[in-house]
Tab-separated table of C-alpha atoms in Angstrom:
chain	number	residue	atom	x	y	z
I	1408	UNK	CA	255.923	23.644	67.754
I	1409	UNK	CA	256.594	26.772	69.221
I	1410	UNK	CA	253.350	28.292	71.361
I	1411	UNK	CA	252.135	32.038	70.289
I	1412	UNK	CA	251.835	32.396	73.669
I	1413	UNK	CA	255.639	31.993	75.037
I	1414	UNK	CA	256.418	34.343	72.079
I	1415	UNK	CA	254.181	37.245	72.871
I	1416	UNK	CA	255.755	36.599	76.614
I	1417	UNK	CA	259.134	36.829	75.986
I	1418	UNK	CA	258.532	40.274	73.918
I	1419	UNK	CA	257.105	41.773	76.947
I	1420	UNK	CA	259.816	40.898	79.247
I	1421	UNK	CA	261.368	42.673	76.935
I	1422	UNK	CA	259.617	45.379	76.496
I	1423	UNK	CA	259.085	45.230	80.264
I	1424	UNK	CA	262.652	45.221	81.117
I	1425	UNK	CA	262.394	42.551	83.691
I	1426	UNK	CA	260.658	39.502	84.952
I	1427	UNK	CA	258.635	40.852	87.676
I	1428	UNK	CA	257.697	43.837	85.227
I	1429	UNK	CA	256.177	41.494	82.294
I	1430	UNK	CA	254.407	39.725	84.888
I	1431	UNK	CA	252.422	42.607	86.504
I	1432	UNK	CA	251.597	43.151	83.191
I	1433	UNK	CA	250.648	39.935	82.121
I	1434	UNK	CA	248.936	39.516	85.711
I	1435	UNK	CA	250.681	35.977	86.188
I	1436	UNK	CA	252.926	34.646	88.191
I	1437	UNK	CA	256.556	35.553	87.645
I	1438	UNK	CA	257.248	32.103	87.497
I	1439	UNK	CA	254.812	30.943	84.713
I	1440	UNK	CA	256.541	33.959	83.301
I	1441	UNK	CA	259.844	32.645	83.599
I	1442	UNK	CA	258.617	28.932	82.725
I	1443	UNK	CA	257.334	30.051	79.007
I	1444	UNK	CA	260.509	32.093	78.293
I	1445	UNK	CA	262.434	28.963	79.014
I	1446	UNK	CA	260.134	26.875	77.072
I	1447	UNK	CA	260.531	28.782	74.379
I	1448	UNK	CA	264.316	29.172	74.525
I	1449	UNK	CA	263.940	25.282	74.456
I	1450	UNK	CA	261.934	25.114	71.448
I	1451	UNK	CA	263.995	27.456	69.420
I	1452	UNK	CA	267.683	25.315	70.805
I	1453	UNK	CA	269.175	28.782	71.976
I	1454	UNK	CA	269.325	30.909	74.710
I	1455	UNK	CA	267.936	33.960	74.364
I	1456	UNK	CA	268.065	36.092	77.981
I	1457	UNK	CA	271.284	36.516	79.744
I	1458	UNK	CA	269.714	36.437	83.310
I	1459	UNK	CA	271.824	37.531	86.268
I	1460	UNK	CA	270.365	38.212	89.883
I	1461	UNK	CA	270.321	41.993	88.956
I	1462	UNK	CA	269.855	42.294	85.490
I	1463	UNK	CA	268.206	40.932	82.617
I	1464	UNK	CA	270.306	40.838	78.702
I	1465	UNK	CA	269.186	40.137	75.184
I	1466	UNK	CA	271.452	37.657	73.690
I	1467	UNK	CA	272.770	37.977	70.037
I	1468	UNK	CA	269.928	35.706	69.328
I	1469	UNK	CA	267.475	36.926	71.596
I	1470	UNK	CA	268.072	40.420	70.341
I	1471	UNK	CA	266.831	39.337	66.320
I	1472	UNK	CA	263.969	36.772	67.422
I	1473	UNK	CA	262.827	39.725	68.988
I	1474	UNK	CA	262.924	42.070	66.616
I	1475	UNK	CA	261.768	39.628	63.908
I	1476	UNK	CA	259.073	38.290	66.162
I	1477	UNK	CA	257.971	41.812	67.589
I	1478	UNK	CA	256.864	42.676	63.842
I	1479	UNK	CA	254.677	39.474	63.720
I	1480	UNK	CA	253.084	40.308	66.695
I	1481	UNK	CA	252.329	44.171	65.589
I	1482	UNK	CA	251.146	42.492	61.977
I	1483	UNK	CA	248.992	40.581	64.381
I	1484	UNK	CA	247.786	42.812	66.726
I	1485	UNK	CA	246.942	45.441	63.485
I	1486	UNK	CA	244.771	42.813	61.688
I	1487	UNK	CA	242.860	42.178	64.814
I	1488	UNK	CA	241.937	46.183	64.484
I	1489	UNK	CA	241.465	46.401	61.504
I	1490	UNK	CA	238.915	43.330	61.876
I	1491	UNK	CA	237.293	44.754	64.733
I	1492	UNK	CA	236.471	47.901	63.020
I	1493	UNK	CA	235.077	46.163	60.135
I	1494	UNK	CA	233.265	44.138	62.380
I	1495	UNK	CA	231.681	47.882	63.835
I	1496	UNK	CA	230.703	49.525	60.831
I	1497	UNK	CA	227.181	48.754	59.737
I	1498	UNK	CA	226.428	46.414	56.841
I	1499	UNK	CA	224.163	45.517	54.572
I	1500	UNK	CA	221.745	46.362	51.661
């Protein structure tokens, strides 16, 4: 089963442009960082970074999980908003 986690970690390297980026961001280790993108490259059977020593590619594949998954993760990130404010205004009788 593929983890959440490895998902939202492979969008922000990314996002981030590189390995070292994503994990200043994520404040971990650039090797966990590197661990969960390959375990999730595993998971879905494809390769899905083209990683050189100097840069850092989308494959074919990596480029539309991420743009498929990168919507799931907004849809996500929106409904835990929207449940926060709901959770702020005052309620009752």
């Amino acid at each position: 089963m593929i983890d959440l986690n490895d998902v939202i970690v492979f969008a922000r390297v990314v996002e981030a442009g590189s390995f070292t980026a994503a994990a200043r961001l994520l404040a971990m280790p650039k090797t966990t960082v590197s661990r969960r993108v390959a375990a999730l490259e595993r998971e879905v059977g494809v390769r899905l970074l083209q990683r050189t020593t100097r840069s850092l590619n989308l494959t074919d594949a990596g480029r539309l999980y991420y743009e498929q998954s990168s919507q799931g993760l907004r849809t996500i990130e929106e409904a835990n908003l929207r449940l926060a404010e709901a959770r702020a205004e005052p309620s009752g009788t």
